[in-house]
XYZ file of C-alpha atoms in Angstrom:
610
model
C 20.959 -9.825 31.374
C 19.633 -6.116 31.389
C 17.282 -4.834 34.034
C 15.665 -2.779 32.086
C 15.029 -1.925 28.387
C 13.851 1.650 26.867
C 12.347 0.882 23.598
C 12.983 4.058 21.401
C 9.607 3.207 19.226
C 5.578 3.423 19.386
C 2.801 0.826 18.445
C 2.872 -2.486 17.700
C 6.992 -2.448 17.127
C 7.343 -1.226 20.971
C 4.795 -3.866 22.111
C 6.789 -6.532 20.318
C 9.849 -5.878 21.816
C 8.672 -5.226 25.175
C 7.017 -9.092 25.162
C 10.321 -10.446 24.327
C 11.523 -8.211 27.094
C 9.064 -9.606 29.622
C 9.864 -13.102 28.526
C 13.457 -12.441 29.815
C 12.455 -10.917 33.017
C 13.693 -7.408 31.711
C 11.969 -4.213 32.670
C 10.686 -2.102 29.830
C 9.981 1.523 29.622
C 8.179 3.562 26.734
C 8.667 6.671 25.284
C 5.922 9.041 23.639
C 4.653 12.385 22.427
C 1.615 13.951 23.091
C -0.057 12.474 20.283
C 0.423 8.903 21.913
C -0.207 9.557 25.472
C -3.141 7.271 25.533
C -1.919 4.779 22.900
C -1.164 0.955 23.386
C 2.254 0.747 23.707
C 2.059 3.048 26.960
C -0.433 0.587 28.660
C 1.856 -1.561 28.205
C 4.907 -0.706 29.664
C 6.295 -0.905 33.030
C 6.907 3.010 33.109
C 6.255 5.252 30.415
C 8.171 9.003 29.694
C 7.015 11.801 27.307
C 9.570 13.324 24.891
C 7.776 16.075 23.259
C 5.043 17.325 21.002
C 3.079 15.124 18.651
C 5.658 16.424 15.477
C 8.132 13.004 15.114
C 10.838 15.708 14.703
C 10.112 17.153 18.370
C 9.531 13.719 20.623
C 10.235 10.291 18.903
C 12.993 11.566 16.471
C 14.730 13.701 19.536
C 18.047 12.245 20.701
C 18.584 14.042 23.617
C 15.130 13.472 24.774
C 15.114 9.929 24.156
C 18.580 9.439 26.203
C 17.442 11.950 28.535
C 14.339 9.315 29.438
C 16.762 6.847 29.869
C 18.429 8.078 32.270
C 15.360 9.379 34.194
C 14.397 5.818 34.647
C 17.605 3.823 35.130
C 17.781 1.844 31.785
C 20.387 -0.173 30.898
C 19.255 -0.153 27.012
C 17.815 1.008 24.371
C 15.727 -0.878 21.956
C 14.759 1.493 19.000
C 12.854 -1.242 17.133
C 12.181 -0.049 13.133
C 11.600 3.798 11.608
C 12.353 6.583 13.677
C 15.732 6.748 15.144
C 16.501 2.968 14.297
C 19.177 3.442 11.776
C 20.397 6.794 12.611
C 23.906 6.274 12.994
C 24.922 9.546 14.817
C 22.064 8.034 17.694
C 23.155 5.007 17.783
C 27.400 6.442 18.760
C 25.603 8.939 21.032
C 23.864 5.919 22.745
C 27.105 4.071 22.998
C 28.816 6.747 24.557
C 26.171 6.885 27.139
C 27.341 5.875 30.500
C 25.218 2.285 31.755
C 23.271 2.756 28.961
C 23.973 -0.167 26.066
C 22.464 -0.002 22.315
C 20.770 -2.824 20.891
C 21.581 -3.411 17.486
C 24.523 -3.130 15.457
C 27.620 -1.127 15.951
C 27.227 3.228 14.907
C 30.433 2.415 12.874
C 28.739 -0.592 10.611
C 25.216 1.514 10.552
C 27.213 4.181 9.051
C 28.604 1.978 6.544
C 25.847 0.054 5.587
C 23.125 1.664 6.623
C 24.045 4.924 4.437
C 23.252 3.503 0.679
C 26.174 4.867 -0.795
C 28.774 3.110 1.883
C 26.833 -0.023 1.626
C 26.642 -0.208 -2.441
C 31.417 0.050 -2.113
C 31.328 -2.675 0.835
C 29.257 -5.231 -1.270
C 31.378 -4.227 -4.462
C 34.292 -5.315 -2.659
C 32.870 -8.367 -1.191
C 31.716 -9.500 -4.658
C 27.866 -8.767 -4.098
C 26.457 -7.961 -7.428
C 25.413 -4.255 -6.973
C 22.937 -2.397 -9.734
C 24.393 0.055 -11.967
C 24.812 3.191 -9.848
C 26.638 5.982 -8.367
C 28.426 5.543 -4.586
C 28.750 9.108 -3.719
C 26.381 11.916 -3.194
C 24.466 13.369 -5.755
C 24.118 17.475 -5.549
C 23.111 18.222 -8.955
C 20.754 17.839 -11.285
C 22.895 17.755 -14.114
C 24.113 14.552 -12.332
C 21.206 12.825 -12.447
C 20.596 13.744 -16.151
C 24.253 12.443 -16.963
C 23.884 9.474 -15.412
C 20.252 9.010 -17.374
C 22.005 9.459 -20.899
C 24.734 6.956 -19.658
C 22.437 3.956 -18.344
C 19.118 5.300 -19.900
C 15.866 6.502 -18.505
C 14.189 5.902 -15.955
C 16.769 6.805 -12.866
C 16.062 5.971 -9.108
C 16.886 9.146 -6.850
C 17.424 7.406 -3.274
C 17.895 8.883 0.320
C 21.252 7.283 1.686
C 18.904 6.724 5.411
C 15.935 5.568 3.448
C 13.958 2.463 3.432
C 11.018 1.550 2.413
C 10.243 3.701 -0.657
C 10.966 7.090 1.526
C 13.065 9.536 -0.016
C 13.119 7.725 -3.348
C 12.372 9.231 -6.578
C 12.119 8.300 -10.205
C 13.172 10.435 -12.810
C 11.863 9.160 -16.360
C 13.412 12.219 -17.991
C 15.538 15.031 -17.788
C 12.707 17.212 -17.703
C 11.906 15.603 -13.940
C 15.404 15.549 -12.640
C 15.687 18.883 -10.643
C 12.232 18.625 -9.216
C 12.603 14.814 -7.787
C 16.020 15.303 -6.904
C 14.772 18.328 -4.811
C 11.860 16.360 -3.417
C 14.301 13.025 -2.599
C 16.253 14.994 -0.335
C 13.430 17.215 1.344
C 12.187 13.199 2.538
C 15.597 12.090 3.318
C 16.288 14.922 5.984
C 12.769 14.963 7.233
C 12.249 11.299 7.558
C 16.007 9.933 8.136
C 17.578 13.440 9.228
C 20.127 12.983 6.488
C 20.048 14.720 2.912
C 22.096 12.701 1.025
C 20.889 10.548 -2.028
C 22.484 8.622 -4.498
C 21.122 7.238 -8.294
C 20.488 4.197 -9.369
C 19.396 2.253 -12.512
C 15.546 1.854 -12.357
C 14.888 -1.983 -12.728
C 11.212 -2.397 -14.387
C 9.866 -5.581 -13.453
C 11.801 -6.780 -10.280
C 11.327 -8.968 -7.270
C 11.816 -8.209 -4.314
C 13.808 -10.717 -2.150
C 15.541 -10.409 1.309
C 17.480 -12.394 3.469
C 17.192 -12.004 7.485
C 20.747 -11.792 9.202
C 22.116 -12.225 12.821
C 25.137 -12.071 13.968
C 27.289 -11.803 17.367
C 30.436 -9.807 19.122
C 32.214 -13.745 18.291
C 31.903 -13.566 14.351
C 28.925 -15.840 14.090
C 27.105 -14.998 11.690
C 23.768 -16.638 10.361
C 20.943 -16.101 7.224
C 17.403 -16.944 8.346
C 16.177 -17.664 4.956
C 14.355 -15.121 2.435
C 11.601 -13.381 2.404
C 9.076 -12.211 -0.908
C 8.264 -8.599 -0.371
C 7.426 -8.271 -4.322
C 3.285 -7.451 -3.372
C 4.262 -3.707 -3.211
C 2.328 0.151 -3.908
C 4.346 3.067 -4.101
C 7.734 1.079 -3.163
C 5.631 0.369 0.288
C 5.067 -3.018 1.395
C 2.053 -4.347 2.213
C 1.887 -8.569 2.281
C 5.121 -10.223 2.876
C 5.970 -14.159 2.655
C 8.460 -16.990 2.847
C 10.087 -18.512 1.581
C 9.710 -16.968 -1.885
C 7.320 -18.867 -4.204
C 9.338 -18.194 -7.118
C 12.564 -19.322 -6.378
C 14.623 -22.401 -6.620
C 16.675 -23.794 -4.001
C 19.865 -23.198 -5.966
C 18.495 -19.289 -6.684
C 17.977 -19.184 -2.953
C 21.200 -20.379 -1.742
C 22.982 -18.020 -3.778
C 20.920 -14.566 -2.628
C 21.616 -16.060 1.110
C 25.277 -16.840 0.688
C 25.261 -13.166 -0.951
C 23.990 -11.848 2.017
C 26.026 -13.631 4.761
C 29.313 -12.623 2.540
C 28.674 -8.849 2.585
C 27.755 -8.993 6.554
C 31.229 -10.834 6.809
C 33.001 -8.114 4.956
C 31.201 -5.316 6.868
C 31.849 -6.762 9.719
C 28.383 -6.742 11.021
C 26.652 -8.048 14.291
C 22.932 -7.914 15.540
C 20.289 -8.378 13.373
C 20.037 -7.265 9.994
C 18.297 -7.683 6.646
C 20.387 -7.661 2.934
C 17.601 -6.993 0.516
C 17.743 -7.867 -3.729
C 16.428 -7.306 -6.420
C 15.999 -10.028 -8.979
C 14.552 -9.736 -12.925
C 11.791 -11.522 -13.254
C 11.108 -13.665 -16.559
C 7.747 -12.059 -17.705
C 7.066 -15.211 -19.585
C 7.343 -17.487 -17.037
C 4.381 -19.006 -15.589
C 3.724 -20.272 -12.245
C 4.465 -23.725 -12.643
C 8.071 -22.601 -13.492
C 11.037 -21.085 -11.184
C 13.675 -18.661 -11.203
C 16.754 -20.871 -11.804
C 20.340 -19.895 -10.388
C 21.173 -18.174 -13.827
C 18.416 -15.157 -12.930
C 20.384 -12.172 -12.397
C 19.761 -10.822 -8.829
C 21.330 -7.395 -7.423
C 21.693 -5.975 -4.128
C 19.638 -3.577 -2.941
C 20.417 -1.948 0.379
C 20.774 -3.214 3.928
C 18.391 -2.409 6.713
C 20.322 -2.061 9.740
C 17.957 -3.066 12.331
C 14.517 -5.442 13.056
C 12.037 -4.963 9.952
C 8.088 -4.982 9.893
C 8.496 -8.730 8.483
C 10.563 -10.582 10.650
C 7.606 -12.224 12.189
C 7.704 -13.845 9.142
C 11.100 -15.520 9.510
C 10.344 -16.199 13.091
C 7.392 -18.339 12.123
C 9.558 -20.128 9.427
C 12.399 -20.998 11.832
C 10.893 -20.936 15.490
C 13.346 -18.173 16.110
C 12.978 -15.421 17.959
C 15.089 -12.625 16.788
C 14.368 -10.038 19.109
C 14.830 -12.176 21.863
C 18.468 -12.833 19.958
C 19.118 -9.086 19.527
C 19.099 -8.195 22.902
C 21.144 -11.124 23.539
C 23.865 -10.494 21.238
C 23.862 -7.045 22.880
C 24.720 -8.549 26.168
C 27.537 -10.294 24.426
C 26.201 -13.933 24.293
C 27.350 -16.339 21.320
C 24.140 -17.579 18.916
C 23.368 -20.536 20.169
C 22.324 -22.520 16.874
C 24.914 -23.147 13.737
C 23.867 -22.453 9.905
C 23.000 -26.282 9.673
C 20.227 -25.920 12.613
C 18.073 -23.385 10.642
C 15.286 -24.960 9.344
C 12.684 -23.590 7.191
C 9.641 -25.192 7.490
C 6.068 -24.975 6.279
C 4.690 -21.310 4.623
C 3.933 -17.472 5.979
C 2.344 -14.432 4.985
C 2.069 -10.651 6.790
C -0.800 -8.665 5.986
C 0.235 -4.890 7.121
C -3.335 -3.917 8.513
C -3.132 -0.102 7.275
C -5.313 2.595 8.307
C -6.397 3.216 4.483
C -8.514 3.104 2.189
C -7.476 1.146 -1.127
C -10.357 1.688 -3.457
C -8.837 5.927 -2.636
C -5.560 5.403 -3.853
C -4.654 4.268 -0.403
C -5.576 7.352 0.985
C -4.575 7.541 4.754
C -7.742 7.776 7.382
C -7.756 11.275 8.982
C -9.138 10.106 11.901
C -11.932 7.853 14.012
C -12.097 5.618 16.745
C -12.394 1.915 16.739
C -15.898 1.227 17.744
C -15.104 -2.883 17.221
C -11.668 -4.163 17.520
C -11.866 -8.130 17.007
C -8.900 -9.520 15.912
C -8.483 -13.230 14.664
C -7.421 -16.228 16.151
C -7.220 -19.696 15.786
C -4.218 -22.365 14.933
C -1.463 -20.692 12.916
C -2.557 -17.473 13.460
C -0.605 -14.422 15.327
C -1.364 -10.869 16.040
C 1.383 -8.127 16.783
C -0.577 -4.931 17.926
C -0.978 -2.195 20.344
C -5.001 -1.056 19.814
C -7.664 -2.320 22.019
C -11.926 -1.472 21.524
C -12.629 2.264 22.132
C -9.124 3.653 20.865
C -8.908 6.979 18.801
C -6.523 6.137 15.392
C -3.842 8.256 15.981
C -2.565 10.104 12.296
C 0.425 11.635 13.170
C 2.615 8.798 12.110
C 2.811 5.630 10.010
C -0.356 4.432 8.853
C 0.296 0.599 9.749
C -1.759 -0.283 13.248
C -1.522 -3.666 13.158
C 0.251 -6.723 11.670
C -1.265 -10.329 11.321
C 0.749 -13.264 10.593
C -0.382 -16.736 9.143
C 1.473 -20.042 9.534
C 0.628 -22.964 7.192
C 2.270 -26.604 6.381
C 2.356 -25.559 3.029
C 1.642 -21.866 0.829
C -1.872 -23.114 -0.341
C -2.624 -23.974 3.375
C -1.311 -20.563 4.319
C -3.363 -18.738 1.730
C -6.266 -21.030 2.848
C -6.120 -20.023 6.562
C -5.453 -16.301 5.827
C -8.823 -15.873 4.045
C -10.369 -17.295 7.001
C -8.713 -15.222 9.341
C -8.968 -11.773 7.945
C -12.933 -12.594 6.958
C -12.737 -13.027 10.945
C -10.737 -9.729 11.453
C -13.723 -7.053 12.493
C -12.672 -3.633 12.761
C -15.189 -1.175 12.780
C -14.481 2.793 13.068
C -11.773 3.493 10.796
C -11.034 2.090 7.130
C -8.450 -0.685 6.781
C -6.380 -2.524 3.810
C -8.103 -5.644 4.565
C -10.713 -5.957 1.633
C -7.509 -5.539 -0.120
C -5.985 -8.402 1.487
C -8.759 -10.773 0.743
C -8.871 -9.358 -3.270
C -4.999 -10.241 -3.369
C -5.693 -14.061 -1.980
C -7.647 -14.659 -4.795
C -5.489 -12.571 -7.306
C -4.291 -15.233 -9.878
C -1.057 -13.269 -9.985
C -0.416 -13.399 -6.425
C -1.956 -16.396 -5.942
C 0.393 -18.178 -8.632
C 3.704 -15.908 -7.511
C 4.048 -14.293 -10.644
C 3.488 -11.031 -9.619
C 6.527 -8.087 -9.308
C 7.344 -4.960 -7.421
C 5.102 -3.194 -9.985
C 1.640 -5.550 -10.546
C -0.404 -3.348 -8.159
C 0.665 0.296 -9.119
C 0.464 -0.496 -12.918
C -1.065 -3.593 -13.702
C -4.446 -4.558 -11.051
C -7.256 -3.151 -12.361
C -9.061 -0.437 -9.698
C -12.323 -1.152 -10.825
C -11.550 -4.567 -8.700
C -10.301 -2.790 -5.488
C -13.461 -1.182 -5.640
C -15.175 -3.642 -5.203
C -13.259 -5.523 -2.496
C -13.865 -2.260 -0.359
C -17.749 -2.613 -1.193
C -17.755 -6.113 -0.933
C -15.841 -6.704 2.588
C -15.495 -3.126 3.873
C -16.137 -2.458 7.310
C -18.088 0.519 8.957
C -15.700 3.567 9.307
C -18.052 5.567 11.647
C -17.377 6.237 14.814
C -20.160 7.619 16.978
C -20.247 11.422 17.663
C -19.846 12.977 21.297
C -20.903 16.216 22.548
C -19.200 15.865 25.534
C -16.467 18.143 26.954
C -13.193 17.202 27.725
C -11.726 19.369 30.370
C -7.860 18.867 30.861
C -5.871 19.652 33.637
C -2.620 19.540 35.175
C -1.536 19.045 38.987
C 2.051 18.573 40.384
C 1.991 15.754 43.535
C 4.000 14.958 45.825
C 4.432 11.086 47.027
C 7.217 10.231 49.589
C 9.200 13.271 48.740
C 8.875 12.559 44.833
C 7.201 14.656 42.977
C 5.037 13.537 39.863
C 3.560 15.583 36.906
C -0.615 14.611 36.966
C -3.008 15.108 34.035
C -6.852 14.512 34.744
C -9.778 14.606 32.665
C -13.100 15.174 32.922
C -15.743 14.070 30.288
C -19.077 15.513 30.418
C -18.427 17.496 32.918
C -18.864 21.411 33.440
C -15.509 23.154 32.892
C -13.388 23.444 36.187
C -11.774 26.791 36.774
C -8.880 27.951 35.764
C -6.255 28.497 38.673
C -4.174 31.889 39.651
C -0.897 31.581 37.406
C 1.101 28.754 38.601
C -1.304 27.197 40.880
C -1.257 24.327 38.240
C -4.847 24.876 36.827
C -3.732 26.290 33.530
C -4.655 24.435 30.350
C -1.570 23.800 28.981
C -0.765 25.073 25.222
C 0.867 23.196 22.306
C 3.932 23.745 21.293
C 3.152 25.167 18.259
C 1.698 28.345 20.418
C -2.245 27.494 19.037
C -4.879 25.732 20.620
C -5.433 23.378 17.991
C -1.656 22.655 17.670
C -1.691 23.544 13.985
C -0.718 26.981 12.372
C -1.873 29.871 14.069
C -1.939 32.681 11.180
C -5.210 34.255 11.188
C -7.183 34.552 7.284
C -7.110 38.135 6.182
C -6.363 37.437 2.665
C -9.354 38.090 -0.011
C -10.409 35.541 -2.616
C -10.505 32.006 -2.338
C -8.634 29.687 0.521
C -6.656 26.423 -0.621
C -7.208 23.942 2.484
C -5.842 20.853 4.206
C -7.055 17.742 3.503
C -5.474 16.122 6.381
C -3.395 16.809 9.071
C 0.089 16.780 8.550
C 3.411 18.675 8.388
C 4.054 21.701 5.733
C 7.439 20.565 3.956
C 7.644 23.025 1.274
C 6.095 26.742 0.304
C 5.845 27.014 -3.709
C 4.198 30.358 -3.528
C 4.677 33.917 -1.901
C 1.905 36.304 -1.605
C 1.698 38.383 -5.018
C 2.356 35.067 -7.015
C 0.520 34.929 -10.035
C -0.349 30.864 -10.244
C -2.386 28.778 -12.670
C -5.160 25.871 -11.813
C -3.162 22.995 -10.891
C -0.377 24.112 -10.047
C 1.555 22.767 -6.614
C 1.059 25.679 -3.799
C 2.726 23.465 -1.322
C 4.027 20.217 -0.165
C 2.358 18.446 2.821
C 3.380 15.305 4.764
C 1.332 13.208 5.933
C 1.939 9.356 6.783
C 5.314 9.585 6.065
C 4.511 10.242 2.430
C 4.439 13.729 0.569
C 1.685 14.999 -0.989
C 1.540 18.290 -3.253
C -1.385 20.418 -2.902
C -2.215 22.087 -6.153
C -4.407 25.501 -6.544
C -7.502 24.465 -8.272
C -8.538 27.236 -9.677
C -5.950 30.029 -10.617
C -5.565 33.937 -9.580
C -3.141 35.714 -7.235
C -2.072 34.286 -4.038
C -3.260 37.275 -1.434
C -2.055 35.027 1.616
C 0.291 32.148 2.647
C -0.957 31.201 5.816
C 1.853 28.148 6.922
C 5.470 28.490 6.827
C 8.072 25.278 6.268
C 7.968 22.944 9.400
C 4.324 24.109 10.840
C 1.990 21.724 11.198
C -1.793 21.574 9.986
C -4.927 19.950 10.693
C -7.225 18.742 8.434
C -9.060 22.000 6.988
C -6.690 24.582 8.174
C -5.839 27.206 5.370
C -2.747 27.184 3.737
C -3.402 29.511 1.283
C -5.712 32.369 0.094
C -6.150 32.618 -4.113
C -7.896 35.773 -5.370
């Protein structure tokens, strides 16, 4: 077995995986930027290593860093968990070419050809996988996307060939739309999956949204853990999973898994793995009644590593599949046949998301959480990495949390997950969970009728509303006046030396030292205090501001620009999603005050309208 285990990852994911670690006497070893250096996945870890700045692009999405750290502290794997550098092929070879240093997960050779859409969508063609109507090479052009639109009709899905998860995906619904989204698809791709490329699909209207959990070892074993419902969905994110699927009949289900374990045959895939599908829904059935095996299902796309839901399939089967992952790694044969898996019994994730739902699911820009009392109780499982008194950190995803729910049956599960998130206090920061209690007594969702699209176009606000009155919790976090003096010391123990940062709270300010004495506060990278842009505001007129911190994607305008109300200035990420910022009044732009790739805080300038 290993000795020790660098998980490439933050959060609950890296917590996760370091438990499973534990459990098999391995040594683990964190990784984080700036932005994390006080988060919960560092407390946990045997030994921790920073890679960079808070920007993803500069610490957690750094190859070379991340090896580098391996190194440093003698692992003997990495574990890169989901998001971030977890199905980036061109990592993955680099790790396997890595002297001592295995990867765990599957092979850079079948990530590249399943992991990238377009690869995937010609290996299930050929394995007989029913694919939906698309292209499997690149798309550069626009006029592309709008031939393929008056071929298969309107609307068209622009995808990232590294995405997941609704990032990088676009839908055109006309041929007005098609150069912006195809421009915006593949800004997401390379700045969330470092890869460009996209690919078009026919838009399905009113899908499901079924998966089926893989594993598979060096030996050619290869096993489905039963599917999963993802269908409860806003924006293409997920945001309560389940299993099995409550629409679904066991002939429907069979199919969709034998689908799954085929195409893993034919790509020759090992490790763990999920084969996700899309299936038309009957809009007139009701939820007494089933999908029967004649309901036309299509493959999606496969994710090439562990997903936010597999604690679902884990509490189906008793299976751990993390545990599994790093032993396939080492080589070992699965040690259960298809006839052993089981699924027994009902569960549900609820993605605890720093947002608010009755905002559009606006992202929280900051806070600290003042209570932090999770649930407990008989069927009832936590993955996290927060404790009391943490600051939310905003630089990344806005899932914190995950909790899980067991039941004999799905009304038993629905039963015990109202009673544990009513006993779910989190005080400090807003969460998704008023929306989680609204959806357990959602007749849609409570009867499985629901699709891919009920909550972005069917649910009525007004009702989210007043969930987040109703069951909201106090997103205030007591003020301090305090100062926080930071310093840096180098120490020497037993000939080894050690980089040292101390703080002092309340405190007066301790002097500066002499220039390399060590006393200097050190500076961000991005050469400003604050970390954000550093352009001073000399333009007249009125400035267009952040609304949250983030990372400038795109500049619309140049200085001269003559621009109307509402129109997009630039394009800012934040949580992984983009969000345009539009002028609201209009004039002539006297100063752009960010550049592509700098990153803002909330209320920095961007850009000066006269």
């Amino acid at each position: 077995m290993f000795d020790k285990v660098l998980v490439a990852n933050r959060g609950e994911i890296a917590v996760r995986v370091m438990r499973a670690c534990e459990e098999l006497d391995i040594g683990t070893v964190a990784v984080y930027s700036d932005a994390d250096k006080d988060s919960g996945h560092v407390r946990y870890a045997d030994e921790a290593y920073n890679v960079g700045p808070a920007r993803a692009a500069d610490s957690y999405l750094d190859h070379d860093a991340v090896v580098e750290a391996a190194q440093k502290a003698g692992a003997d794997a990495i574990h890169p968990g989901y998001g971030f550098l977890a199905e980036n092929a061109e990592f993955a070879g680099k790790v396997e070419d890595t002297e001592g240093v295995k990867w765990i997960g599957p092979s850079a050779d079948s990530m590249q050809q399943l992991g990238e859409k377009t690869h995937a969508r010609k290996t299930m063609r050929e394995a007989d996988v029913p694919i939906v109507p698309g292209t499997t090479d690149p798309v550069e052009e626009a006029e592309e996307v709008k031939k393929f639109g008056e071929e298969h009709g309107y609307p068209v899905a622009i995808k990232a060939e590294g995405g997941g998860g609704g990032r990088g995906m676009k839908v055109v619904r006309s041929a007005e739309e098609a150069e912006d989204q195809l421009e915006s698809a593949k800004r997401e791709g390379e700045a969330y999956f470092d890869n460009a490329n996209v690919y078009l699909e026919r838009y399905l209207e009113n899908p499901r949204h079924i998966e089926v959990q893989i594993i598979a070892d060096h030996h050619g074993n290869v096993r489905h853990l039963g599917e999963r419902d993802c269908s409860l969905q806003r924006r293409h994110q997920k945001v309560i999973e389940e299993g099995p699927s409550p629409a679904l009949t066991d002939e429907l289900r069979e199919k969709i898994a034998e689908s799954a374990r085929r195409g893993a045959d034919a790509a020759g895939y090992y490790n763990a793995g999920t084969f996700e599908f899309l299936v038309e829904e009957d809009e007139s059935r009701g939820p007494d009644e089933l999908l029967g095996a004649d309901a036309n299902f299509y493959f999606l796309e496969v994710n090439t590593r562990i997903q936010v839901e597999h604690t679902v399939t884990e509490e189906l089967t008793d299976i751990d599949i993390v545990k599994w992952q790093i032993r396939v790694a080492q080589d070992e044969e699965l040690g259960f046949a298809q006839s052993d898996v089981d699924l027994e019994g009902h569960a549900m994730e609820f993605r605890i998301n720093a947002e608010n739902a009755a905002d559009d699911f606006a992202p929280a820009t900051g806070g600290q959480l003042t209570t932090y009392d999770p649930p407990g109780g008989i069927g009832v499982r936590m993955d996290d990495a927060l404790r009391q008194g943490d600051d939310l950190v905003t630089d990344y995803d806005s899932m914190i949390a995950k909790l899980i729910v067991y039941g004999g049956d799905r009304e038993e599960c629905i039963v015990r997950s109202q009673r544990a998130l009513a006993e779910y206090d989190i005080e400090g920061i807003p969460t998704i969970i008023p929306f989680h209690r609204l959806m357990l007594e959602d007749d849609e969702f409570v009867g499985g009728t629901h699709t891919t699209k009920y909550l972005d176009h069917h649910l009525d606000q007004d009702r989210i509303e007043e969930a987040q009155e109703k069951w909201g919790s106090d997103t205030t976090s007591p003020s301090s006046d305090e100062e926080v003096v930071e310093r840096e010391f180098t120490v020497e123990v037993n000939g080894k030396r050690f980089e040292v940062e101390l703080e002092e709270r309340g405190a007066a300010a301790i002097p500066a030292g002499n220039a390399g004495s060590g006393g200097e506060k050190p500076q961000p990278a991005g050469g400003s205090d604050d970390g954000g842009s550093d352009a001073s505001v000399d333009g007249d007129g009125e400035s267009v501001a952040a609304e949250m911190q983030g990372t400038i994607l795109d500049v619309n305008v140049s200085e001269g620009d003559e621009i109307a109300s509402g129109d997009v200035v630039c394009v800012l990420e934040a949580m992984k999603m983009e969000n345009d910022v539009v002028a609201e009044r209009g004039g002539t732009v006297t100063q752009v005050a960010v550049a592509e790739g700098d990153s803002v805080d909330m209320g920095d300038v961007l850009v000066v309208i006269e």
